[in-house]
Short mmCIF file of C-alpha atoms in Angstrom, two decimals:
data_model
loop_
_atom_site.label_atom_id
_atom_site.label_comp_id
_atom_site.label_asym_id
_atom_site.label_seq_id
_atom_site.Cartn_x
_atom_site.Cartn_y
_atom_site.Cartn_z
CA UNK A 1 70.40 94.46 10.04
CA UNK A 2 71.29 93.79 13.93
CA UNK A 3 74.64 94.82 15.53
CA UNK A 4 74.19 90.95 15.95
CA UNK A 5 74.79 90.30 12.27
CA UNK A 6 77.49 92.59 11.78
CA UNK A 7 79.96 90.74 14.50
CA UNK A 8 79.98 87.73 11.75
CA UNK A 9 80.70 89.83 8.53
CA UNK A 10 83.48 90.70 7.16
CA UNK A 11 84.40 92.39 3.56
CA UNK A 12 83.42 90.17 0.97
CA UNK A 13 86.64 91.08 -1.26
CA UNK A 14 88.70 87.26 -1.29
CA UNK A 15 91.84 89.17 -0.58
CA UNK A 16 90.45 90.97 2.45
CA UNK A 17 90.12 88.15 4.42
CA UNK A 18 93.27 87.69 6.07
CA UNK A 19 93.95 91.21 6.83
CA UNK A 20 92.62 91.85 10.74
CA UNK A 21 91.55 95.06 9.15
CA UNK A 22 88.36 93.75 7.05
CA UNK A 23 86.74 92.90 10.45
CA UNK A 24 84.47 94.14 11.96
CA UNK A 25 83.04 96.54 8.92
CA UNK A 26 82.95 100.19 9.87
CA UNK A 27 78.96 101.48 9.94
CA UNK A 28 79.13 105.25 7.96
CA UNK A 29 76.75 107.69 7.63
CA UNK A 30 74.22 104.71 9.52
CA UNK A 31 70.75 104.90 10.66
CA UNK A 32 69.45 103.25 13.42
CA UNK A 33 66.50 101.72 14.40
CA UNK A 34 65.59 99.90 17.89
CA UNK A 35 63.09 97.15 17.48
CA UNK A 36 60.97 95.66 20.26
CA UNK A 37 62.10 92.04 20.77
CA UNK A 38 60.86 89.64 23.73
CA UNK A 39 64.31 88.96 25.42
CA UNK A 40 66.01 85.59 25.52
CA UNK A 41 68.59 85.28 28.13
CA UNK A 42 69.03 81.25 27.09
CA UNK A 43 69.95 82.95 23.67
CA UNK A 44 72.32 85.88 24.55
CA UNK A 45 74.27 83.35 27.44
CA UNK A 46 75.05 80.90 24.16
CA UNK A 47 75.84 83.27 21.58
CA UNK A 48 77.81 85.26 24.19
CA UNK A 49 80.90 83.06 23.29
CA UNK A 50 80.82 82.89 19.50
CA UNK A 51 80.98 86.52 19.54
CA UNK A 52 84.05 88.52 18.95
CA UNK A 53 83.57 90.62 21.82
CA UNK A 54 86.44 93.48 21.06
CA UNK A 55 84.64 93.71 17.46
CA UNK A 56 81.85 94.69 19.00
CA UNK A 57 83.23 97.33 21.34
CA UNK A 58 84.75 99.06 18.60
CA UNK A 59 81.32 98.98 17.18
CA UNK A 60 79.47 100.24 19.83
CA UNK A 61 81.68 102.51 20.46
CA UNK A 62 81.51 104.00 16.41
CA UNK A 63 78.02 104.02 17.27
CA UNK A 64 78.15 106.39 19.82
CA UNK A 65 77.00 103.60 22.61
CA UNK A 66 78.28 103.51 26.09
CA UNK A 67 81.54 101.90 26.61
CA UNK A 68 81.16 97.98 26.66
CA UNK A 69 83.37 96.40 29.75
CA UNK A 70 86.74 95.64 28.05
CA UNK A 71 86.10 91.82 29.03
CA UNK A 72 82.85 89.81 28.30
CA UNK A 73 80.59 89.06 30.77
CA UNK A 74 80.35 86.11 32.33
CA UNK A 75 77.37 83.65 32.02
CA UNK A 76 76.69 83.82 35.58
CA UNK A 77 76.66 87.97 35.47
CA UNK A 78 74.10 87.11 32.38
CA UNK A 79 71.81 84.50 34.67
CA UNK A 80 71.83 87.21 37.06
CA UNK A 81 70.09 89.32 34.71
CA UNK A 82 70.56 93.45 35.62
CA UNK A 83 72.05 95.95 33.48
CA UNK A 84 74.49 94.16 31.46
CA UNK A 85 72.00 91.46 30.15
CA UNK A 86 69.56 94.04 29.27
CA UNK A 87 71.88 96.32 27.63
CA UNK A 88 73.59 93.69 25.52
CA UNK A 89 70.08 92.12 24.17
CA UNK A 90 69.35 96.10 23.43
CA UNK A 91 72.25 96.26 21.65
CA UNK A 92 72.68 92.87 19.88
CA UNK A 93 69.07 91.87 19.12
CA UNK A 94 67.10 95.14 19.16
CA UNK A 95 69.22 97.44 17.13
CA UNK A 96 68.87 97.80 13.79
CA UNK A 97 70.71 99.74 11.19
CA UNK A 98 68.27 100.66 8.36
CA UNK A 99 70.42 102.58 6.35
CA UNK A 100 74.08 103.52 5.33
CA UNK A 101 77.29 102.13 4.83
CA UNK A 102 79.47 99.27 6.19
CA UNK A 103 83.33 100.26 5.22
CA UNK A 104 85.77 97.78 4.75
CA UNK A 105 89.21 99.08 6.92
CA UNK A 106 91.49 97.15 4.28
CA UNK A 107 90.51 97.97 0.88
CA UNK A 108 87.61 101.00 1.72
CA UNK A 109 84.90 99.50 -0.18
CA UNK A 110 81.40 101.29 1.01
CA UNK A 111 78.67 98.47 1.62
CA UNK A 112 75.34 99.55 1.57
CA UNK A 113 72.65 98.88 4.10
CA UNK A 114 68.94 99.78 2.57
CA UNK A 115 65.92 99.09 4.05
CA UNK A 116 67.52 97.20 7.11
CA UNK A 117 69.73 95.10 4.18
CA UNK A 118 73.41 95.30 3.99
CA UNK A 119 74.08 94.16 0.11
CA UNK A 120 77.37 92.49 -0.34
CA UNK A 121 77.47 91.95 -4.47
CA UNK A 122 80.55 93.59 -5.90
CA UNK A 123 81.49 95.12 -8.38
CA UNK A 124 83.12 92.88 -11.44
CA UNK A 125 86.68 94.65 -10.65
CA UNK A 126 86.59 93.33 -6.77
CA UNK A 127 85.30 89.90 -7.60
CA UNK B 1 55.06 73.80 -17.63
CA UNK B 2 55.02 70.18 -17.72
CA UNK B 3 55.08 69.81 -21.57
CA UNK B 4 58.01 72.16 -21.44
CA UNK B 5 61.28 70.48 -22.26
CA UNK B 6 64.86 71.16 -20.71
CA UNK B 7 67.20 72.40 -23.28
CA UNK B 8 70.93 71.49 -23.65
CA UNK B 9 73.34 73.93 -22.34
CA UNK B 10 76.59 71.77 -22.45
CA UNK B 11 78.10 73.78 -25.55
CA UNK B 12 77.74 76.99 -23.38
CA UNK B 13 79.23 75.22 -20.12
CA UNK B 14 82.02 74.24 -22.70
CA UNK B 15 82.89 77.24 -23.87
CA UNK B 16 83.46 78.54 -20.43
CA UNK B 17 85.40 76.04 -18.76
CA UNK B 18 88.01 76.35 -21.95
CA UNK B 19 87.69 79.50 -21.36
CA UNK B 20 88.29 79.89 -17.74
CA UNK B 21 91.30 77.29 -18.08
CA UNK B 22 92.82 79.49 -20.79
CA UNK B 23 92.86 82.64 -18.58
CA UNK B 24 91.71 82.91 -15.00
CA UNK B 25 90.29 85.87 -15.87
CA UNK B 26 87.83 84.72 -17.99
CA UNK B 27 85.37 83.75 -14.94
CA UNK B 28 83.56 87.20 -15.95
CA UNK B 29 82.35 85.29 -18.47
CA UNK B 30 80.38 82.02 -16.13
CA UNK B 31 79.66 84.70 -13.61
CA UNK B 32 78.00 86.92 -16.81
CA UNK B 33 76.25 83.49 -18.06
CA UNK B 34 74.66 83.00 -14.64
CA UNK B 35 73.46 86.67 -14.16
CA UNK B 36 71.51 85.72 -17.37
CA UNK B 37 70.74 82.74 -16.81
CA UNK B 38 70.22 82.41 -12.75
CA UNK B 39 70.27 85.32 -11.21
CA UNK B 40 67.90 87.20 -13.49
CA UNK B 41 65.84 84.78 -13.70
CA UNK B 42 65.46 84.90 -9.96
CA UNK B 43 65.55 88.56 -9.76
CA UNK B 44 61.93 88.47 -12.23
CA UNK B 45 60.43 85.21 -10.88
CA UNK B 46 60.90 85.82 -7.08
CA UNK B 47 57.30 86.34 -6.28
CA UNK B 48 55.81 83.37 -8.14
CA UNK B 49 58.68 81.43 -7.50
CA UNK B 50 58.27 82.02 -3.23
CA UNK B 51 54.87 81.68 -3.62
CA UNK B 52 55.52 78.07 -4.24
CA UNK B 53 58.12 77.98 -1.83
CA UNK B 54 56.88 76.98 1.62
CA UNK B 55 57.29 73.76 2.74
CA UNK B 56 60.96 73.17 4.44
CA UNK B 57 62.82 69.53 2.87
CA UNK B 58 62.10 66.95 5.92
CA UNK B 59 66.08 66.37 5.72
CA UNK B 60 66.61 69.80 6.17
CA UNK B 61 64.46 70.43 8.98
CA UNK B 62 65.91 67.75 10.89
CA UNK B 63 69.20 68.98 10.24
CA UNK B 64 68.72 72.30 11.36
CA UNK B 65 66.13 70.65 14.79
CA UNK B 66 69.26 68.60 15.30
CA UNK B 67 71.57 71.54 15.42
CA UNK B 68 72.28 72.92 19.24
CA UNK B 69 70.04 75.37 20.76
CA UNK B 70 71.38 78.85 20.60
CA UNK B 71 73.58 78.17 17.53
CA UNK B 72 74.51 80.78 14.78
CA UNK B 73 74.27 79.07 10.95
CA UNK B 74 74.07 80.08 7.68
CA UNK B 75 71.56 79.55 4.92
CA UNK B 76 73.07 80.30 1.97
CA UNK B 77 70.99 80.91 -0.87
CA UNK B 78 68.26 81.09 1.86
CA UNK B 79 65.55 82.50 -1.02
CA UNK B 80 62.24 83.52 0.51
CA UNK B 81 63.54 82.24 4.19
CA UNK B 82 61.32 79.14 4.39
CA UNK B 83 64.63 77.67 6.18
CA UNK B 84 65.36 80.55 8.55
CA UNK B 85 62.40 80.16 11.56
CA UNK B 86 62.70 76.32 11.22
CA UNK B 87 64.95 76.09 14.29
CA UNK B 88 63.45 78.86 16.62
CA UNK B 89 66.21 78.07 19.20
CA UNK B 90 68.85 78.80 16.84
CA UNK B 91 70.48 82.14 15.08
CA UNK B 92 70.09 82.02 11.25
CA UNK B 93 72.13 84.20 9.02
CA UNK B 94 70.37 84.26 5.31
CA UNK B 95 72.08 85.12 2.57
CA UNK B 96 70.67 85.07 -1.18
CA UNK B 97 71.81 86.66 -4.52
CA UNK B 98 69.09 87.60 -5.28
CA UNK B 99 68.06 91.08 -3.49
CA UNK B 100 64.25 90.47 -4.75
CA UNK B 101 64.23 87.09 -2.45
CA UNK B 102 65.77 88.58 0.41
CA UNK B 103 62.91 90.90 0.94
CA UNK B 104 60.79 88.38 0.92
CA UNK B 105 62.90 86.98 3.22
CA UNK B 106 62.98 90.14 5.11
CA UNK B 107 58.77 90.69 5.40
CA UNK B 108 58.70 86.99 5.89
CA UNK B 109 60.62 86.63 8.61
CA UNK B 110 59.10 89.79 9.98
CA UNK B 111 55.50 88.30 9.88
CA UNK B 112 56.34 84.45 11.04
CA UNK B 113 53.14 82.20 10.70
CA UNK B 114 54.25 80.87 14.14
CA UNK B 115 56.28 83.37 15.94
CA UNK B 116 58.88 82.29 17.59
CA UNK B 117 57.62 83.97 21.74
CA UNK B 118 54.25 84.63 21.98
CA UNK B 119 54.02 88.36 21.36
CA UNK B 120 56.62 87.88 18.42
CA UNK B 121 54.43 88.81 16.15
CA UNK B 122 53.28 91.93 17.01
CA UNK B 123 56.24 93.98 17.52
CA UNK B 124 56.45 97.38 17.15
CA UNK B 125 59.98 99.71 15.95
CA UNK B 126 60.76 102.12 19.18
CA UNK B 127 62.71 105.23 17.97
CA UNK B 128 65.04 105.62 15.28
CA UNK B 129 68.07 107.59 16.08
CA UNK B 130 70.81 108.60 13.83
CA UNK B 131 74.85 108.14 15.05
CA UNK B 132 75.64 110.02 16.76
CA UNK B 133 72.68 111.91 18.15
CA UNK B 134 71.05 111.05 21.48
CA UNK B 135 72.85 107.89 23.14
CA UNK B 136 70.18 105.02 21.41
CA UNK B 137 71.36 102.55 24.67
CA UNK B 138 69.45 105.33 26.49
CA UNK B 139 66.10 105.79 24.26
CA UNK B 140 62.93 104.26 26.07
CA UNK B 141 62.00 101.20 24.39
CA UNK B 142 58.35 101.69 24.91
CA UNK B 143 57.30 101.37 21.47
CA UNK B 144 54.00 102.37 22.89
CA UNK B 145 54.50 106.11 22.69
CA UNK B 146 55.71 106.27 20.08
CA UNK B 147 53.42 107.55 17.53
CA UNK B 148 55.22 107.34 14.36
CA UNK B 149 56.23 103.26 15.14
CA UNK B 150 54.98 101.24 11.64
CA UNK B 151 53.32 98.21 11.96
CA UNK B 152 55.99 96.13 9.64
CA UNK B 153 58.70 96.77 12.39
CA UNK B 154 58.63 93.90 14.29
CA UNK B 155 61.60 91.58 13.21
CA UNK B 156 62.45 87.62 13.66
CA UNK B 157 64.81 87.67 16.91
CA UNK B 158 66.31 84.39 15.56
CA UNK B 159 67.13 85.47 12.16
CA UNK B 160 68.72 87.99 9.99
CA UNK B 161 69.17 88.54 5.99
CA UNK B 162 71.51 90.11 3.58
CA UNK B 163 72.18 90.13 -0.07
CA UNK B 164 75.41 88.47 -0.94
CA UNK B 165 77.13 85.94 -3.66
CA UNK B 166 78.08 82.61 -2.43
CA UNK B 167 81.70 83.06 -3.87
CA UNK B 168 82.49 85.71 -2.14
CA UNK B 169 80.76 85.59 1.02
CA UNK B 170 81.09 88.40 3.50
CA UNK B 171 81.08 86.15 6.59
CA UNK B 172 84.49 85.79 8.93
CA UNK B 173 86.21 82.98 9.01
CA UNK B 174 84.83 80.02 11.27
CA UNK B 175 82.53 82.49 12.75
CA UNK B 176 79.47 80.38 12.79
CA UNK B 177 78.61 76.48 13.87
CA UNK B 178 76.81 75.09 11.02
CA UNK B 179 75.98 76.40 7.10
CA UNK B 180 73.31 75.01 5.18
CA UNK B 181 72.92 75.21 1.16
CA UNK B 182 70.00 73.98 0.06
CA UNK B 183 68.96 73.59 -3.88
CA UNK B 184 72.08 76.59 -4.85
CA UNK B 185 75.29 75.18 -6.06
CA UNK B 186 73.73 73.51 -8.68
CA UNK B 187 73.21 76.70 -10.64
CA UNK B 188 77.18 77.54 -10.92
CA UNK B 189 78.01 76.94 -14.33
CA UNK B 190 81.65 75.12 -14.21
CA UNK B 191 83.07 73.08 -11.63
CA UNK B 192 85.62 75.18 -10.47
CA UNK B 193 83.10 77.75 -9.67
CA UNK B 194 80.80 74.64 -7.57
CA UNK B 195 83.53 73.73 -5.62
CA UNK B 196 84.18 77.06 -4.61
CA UNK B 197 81.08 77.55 -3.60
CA UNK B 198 81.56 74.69 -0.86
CA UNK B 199 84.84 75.70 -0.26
CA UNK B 200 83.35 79.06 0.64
CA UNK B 201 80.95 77.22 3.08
CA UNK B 202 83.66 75.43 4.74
CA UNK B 203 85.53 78.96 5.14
CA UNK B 204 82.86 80.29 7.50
CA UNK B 205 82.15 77.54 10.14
CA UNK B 206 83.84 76.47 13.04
CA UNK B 207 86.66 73.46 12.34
CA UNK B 208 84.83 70.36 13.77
CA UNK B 209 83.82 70.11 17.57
CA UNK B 210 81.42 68.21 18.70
CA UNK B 211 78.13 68.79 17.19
CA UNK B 212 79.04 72.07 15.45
CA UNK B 213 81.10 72.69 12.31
CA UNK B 214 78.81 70.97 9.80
CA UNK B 215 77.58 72.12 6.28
CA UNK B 216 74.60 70.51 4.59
CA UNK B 217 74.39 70.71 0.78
CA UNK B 218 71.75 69.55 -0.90
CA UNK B 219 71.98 69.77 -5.24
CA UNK B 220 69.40 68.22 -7.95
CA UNK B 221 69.96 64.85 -8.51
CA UNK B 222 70.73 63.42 -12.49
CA UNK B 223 69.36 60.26 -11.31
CA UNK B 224 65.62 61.02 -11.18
CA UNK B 225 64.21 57.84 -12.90
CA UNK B 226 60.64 58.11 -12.24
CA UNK B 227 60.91 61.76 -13.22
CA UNK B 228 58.78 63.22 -15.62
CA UNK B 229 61.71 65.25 -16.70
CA UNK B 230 63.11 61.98 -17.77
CA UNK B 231 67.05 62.75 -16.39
CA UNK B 232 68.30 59.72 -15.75
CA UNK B 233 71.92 58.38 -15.27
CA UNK B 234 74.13 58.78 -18.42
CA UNK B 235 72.00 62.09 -19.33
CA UNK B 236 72.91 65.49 -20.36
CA UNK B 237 74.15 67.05 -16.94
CA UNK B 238 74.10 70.89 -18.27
CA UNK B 239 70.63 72.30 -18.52
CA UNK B 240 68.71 75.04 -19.15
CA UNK B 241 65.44 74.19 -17.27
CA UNK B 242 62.44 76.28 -18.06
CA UNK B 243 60.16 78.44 -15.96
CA UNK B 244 56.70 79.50 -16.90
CA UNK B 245 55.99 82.48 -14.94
CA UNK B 246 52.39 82.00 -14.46
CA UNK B 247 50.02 85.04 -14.64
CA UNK B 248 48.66 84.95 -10.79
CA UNK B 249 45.22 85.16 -11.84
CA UNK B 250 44.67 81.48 -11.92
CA UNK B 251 46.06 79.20 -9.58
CA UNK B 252 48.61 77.08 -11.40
CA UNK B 253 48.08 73.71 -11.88
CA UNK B 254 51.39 72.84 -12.99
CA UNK B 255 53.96 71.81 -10.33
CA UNK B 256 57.33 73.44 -9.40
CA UNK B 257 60.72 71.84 -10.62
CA UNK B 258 61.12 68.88 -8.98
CA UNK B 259 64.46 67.61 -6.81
CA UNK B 260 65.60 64.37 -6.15
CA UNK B 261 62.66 61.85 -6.64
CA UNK B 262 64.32 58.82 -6.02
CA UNK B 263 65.40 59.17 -2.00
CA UNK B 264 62.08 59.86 0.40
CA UNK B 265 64.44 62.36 1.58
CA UNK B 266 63.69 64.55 -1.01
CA UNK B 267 61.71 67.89 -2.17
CA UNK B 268 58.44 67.59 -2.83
CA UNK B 269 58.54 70.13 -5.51
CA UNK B 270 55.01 69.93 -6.33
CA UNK B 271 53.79 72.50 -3.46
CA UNK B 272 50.67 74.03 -3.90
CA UNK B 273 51.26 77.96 -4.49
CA UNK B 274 49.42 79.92 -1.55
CA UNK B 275 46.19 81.02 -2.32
CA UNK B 276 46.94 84.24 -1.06
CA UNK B 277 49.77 84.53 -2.79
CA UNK B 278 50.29 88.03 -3.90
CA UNK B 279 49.23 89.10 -7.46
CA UNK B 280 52.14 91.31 -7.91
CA UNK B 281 54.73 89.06 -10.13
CA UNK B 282 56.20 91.60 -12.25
CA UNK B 283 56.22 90.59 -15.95
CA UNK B 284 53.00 88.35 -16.01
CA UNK B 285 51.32 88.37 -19.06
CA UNK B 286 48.68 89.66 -19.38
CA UNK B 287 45.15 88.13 -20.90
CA UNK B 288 45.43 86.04 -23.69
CA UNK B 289 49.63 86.69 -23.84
CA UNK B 290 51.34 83.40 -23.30
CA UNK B 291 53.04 83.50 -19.84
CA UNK B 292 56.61 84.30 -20.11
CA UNK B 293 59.36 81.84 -19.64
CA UNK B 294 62.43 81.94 -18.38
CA UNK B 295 65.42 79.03 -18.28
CA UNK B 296 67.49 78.46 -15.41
CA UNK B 297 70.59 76.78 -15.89
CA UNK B 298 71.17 73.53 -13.64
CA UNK B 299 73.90 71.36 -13.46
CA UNK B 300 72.70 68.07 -12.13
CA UNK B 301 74.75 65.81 -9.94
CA UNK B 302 75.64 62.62 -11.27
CA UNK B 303 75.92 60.05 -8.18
CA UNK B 304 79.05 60.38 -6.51
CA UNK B 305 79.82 63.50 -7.68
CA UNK B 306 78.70 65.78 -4.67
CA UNK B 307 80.66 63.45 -2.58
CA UNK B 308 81.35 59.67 -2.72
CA UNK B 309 80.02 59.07 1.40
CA UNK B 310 76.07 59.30 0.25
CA UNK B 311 74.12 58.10 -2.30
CA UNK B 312 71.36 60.63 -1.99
CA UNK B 313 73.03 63.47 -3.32
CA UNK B 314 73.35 65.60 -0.58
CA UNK B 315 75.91 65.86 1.97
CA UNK B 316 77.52 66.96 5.53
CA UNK B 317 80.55 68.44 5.45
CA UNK B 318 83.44 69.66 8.46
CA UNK B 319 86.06 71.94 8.41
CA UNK B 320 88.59 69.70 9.40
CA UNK B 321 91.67 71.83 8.12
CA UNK B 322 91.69 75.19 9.85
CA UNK B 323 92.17 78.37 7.56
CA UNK B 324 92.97 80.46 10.19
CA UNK B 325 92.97 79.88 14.19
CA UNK B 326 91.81 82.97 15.92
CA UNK B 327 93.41 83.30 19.05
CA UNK B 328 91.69 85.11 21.89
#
């Protein structure tokens, strides 16, 4: 699953979802993976804005990544290319995690990732 | 499977709408029917069933070419993926119920006929690194070197997959700009539980602007006149339709279910399997055993009942009324 993905998910229990605590899931215990993928700067410049870009500091930073700039870059500093860009394709589009957990911060239910796929079924008591 | 007839499953579907409107609780019981009777079925069938799953719906594909470039949607109930590399220039999140499907989904996805850049197919997995250990933004991503990188790492840029039920989707609200949910909701086994199911869609894409914000639902059809199913208005909408899993021996003659016959804009269900579709369908019977089959419950739409705007049974939705507005 890329660190892509996980900016869009949040706990699948219906009474999560309006607590700012069941986004973004917590990776625990995860194991990464970088895949080689031809970059796409058209790509990254127009999902750029639909991500929730203090989500995904916290989860680079629980990641052990270096510190993302507390603002997002601009889509000029991504035309330009350099550091940022590449860093931010490593991180959204290359990095995997293959196995683990994704932790809900509201109600604590442990999602697992297998294989490179988070499974979201719950159990009959959280439905 | 062609002489195989539908059965009735309108007493069941009774018994669990009273039963759900007696005591809210009581939706264990639908969501218990459809592990039997959908999500099992898909669980056993997934191989055969892909393997006659290729071709995308024209009115799908043109939905999801018409979307903008660089876009983030959702397939839900994206089965083998056949919908997810449509739109190369968009950002497809899959999601299926059935964890069997979504590997296909996975390897598919991993192995596009037509990548999506011209050395897409052939990537390689650069160095795994556990959190915590050596900064991964760091590790060279010279795949190269790498000795121990497995051929099957290469991965879709454009897509992703997950395993997840459509009522209780783990996507953020309005996170994404379109959803589509192609050939799903009709396997919910009350009402209540389909309209959910959109309601669920709605939940996760942007409120309307501009070209974004749209959900496209596509659901069998009741009216299917010329069908050799013979549904046809003022039928039985509650069905258990039958699958033959075919042993993969022989190449099946028999055609898949069928959608919608009456619109052009429809499924062609009868898709020739893959001839090199794998042999690996667990459950086949074996030589002279009659091939097992399995029945899928279906609701089918009666016209106007999806939504009164279309007469093809399918619609395109907007989240007009904002759940939540997230302010930056």
């Amino acid at each position: 699953m890329k660190l892509l993905t996980l900016n869009f998910l949040s706990c699948a229990v219906k009474t999560c979802k309006t607590s700012p605590l069941s986004f973004p899931l917590h990776p625990k215990d995860a194991e990464l993976a970088k895949d080689d993928v031809e970059p796409n700067p058209d790509l990254l410049t127009n999902i750029l804005p639909r991500l929730d870009w203090s989500a995904l500091r916290t989860t680079a930073a629980e990641l052990g990544f270096p510190d993302l700039p507390e603002t997002a870059p601009s889509p000029e500093e991504l035309v330009e290319g350099g550091k940022t860009v590449q860093d931010l394709h490593e991180l959204l589009m290359e990095t995997q995690i293959v196995e683990g957990k994704l932790v809900c911060g509201c109600c604590g239910h442990e999602y697992a990732v297998r294989e490179g796929i988070a499974n979201f079924l719950l159990p009959s008591h959280l439905v | 499977m062609t002489s195989l007839p539908s059965s009735s499953a309108a007493p069941a579907v009774a018994k669990l709408t009273a039963a759900a409107a007696a005591d809210p609780a009581a939706e264990a019981e639908a969501d218990a029917y459809e592990r039997t009777h959908v999500h099992g079925v898909y669980q056993a069938i997934a191989s055969h069933f892909s393997a006659t799953r290729h071709k995308p719906w024209p009115g799908v594909a043109s939905f999801l070419q018409a979307q903008h470039p660089a876009s983030i949607g959702l397939d839900v109930g994206c089965g083998n993926g056949k919908y997810l590399g449509v739109s190369p220039s968009v950002f497809m999140l899959g999601s299926d119920r059935s964890s069997a499907l979504v590997a296909l989904a996975r390897s598919r996805t991993a192995h596009p006929d037509e990548p999506a850049t011209p050395q897409g197919a052939i990537k390689t997995r650069g160095e795994a690194a556990t959190t915590g250990a050596a900064a991964p933004a760091t590790a060279t991503p010279t795949a190269d070197t790498n000795a121990n990188a497995p051929a099957q790492g290469g991965r879709s840029s454009t897509s992703d997959v997950l395993v997840a039920d459509g009522l209780s989707l783990p996507f953020r609200n309005e996170g994404v700009d379109f959803a589509i949910c192609v050939a799903v909701i009709h396997h919910l086994s009350t009402r209540a539980r389909r309209q959910d199911a959109i309601r669920q869609l709605l939940r996760c894409v942007k409120t309307r602007e501009a070209a974004s914000g749209h959900v496209l639902v596509y659901v069998w059809a009741l009216e299917q006149g010329n069908s050799r199913r013979g549904w046809e208005e003022g039928g039985e909408q509650d069905l258990l339709v039958p699958w033959v899993l075919k042993s993969q021996t022989r190449t099946p003659k028999t055609k898949a279910p069928r959608g919608p016959k009456t619109s052009k804009d429809t499924p062609s269900g009868g898709e020739p399997p893959s001839p090199t579709a794998s042999a690996d369908a667990a459950g086949a019977g074996g030589v002279g055993q009659p091939d097992p089959v399995f029945k899928r419950f279906y609701h089918l739409y009666r016209q106007g009942e999806l939504e009164e705007d279309r007469d093809n049974w399918w619609v395109v939705a907007a989240n007009d009324a904002p759940i939540s507005r997230r302010e930056k």
